[in-house]
Coordinates of C-alpha atoms in Angstrom, one line a residue:
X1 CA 107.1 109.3 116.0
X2 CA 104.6 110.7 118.2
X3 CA 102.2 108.3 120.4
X4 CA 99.0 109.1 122.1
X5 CA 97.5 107.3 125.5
X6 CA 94.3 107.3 127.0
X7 CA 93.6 106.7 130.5
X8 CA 90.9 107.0 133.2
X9 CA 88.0 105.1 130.9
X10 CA 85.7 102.6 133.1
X11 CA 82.3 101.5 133.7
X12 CA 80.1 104.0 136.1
X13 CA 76.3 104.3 136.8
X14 CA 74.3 107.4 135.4
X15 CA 75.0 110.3 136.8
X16 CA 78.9 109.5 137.8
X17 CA 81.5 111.0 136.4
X18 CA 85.0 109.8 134.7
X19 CA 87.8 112.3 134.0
X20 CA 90.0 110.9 130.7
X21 CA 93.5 111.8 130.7
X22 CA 96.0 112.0 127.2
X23 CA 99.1 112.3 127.0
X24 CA 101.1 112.9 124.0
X25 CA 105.1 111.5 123.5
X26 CA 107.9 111.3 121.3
X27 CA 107.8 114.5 119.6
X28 CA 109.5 117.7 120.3
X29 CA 107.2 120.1 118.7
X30 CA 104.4 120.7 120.3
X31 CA 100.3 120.3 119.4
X32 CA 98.4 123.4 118.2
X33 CA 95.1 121.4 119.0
X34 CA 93.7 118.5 121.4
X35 CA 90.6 116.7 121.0
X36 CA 88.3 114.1 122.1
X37 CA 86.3 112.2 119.9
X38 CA 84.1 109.0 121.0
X39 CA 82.5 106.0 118.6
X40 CA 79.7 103.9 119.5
X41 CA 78.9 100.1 117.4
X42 CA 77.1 101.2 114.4
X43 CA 78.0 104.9 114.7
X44 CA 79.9 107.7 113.0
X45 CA 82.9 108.9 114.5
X46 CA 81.9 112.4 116.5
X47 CA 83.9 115.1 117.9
X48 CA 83.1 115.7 121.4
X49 CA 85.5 118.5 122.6
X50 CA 88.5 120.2 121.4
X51 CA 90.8 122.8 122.2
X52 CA 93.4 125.3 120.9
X53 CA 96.9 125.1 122.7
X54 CA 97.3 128.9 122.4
X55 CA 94.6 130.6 123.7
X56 CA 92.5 128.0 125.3
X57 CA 89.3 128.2 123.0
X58 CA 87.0 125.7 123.0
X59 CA 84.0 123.6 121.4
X60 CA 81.5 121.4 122.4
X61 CA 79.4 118.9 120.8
X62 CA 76.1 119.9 122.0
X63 CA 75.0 116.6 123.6
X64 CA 77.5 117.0 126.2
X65 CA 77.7 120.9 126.6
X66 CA 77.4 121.7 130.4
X67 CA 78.1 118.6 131.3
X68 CA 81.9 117.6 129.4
X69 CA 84.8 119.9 130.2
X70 CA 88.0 119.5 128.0
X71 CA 91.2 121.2 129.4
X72 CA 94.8 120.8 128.9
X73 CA 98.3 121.3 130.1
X74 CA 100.1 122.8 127.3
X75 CA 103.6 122.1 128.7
X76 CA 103.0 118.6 128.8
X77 CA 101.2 118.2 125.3
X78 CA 98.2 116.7 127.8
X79 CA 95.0 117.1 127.4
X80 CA 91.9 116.2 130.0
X81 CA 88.1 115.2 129.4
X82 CA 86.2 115.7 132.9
X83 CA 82.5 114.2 132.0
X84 CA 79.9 114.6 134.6
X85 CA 76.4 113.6 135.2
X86 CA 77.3 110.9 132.3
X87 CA 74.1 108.8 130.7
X88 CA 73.9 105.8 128.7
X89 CA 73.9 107.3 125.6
X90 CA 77.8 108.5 126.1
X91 CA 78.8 105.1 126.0
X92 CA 81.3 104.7 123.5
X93 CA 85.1 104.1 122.8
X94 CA 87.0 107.5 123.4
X95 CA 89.8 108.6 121.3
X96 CA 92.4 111.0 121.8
X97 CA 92.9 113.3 119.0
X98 CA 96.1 116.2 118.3
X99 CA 97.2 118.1 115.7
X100 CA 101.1 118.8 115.8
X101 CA 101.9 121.8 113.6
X102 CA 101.2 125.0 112.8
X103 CA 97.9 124.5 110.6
X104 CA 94.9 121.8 110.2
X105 CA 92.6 122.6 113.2
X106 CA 89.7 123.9 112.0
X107 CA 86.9 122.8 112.3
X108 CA 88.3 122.1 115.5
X109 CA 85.6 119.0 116.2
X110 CA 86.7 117.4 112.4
X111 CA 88.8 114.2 112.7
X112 CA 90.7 114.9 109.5
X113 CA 91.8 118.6 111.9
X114 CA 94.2 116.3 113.3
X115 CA 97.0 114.1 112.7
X116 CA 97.7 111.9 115.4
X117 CA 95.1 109.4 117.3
X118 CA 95.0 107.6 120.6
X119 CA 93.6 103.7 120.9
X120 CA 91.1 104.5 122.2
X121 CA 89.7 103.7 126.4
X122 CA 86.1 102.5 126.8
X123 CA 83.9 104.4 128.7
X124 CA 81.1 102.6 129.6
X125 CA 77.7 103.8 131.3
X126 CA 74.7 101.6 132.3
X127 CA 73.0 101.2 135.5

């Protein structure tokens, strides 16, 4: 059985920044993909980040492009979200997403591309 936690979610002013950790346990293989996906009251479920374990590629949802960062530590089936210069409009509940196996990550930002999901850790962002 393979768990997900989230970590590092708060409440910050405009313009802070939050760095959301996620760590994956209980399984011995290890992901092929890590991703961060985020869901506001009322709103479909969007893919903010992701990225490949092997290679290190990368996309972005476009709203936060320039401003998110995802990166991971492949030995520790971890992954990171470092969000700067955040605005109101990022506030949401944040879900860890990873995909343990050899196929099922593309499109890489696509919930059903993975197979395993965090709780979730509110980030919150209002002056």
């Amino acid at each position: 059985q393979v768990q997900l936690m989230e970590s590092g979610g708060g409440s910050v002013q405009p313009g802070g920044s939050l760095r959301l950790s996620c760590a994956a346990s209980g399984s011995s293989s290890s992901t092929k993909c890590m991703g961060w996906f985020r869901q506001a009251p009322g709103k479909e479920r969007e893919g903010v980040a992701g990225i490949f374990t092997a290679g290190g590629t990368t996309d972005y949802a476009s709203s936060v492009k320039g401003r998110f960062t995802i990166s991971r530590d492949n030995a520790k089936n971890t992954v990171y979200l470092q969000m700067n210069s955040l605005k109101p409009e990022d506030t949401a509940m944040y879900y860890c997403a990873a995909r343990f196996g050899s196929a099922g990550c593309y499109p890489l930002r696509h919930p059903n591309s993975y197979n395993s999901w965090g709780q979730g850790t509110q980030v919150t962002v209002s002056s």
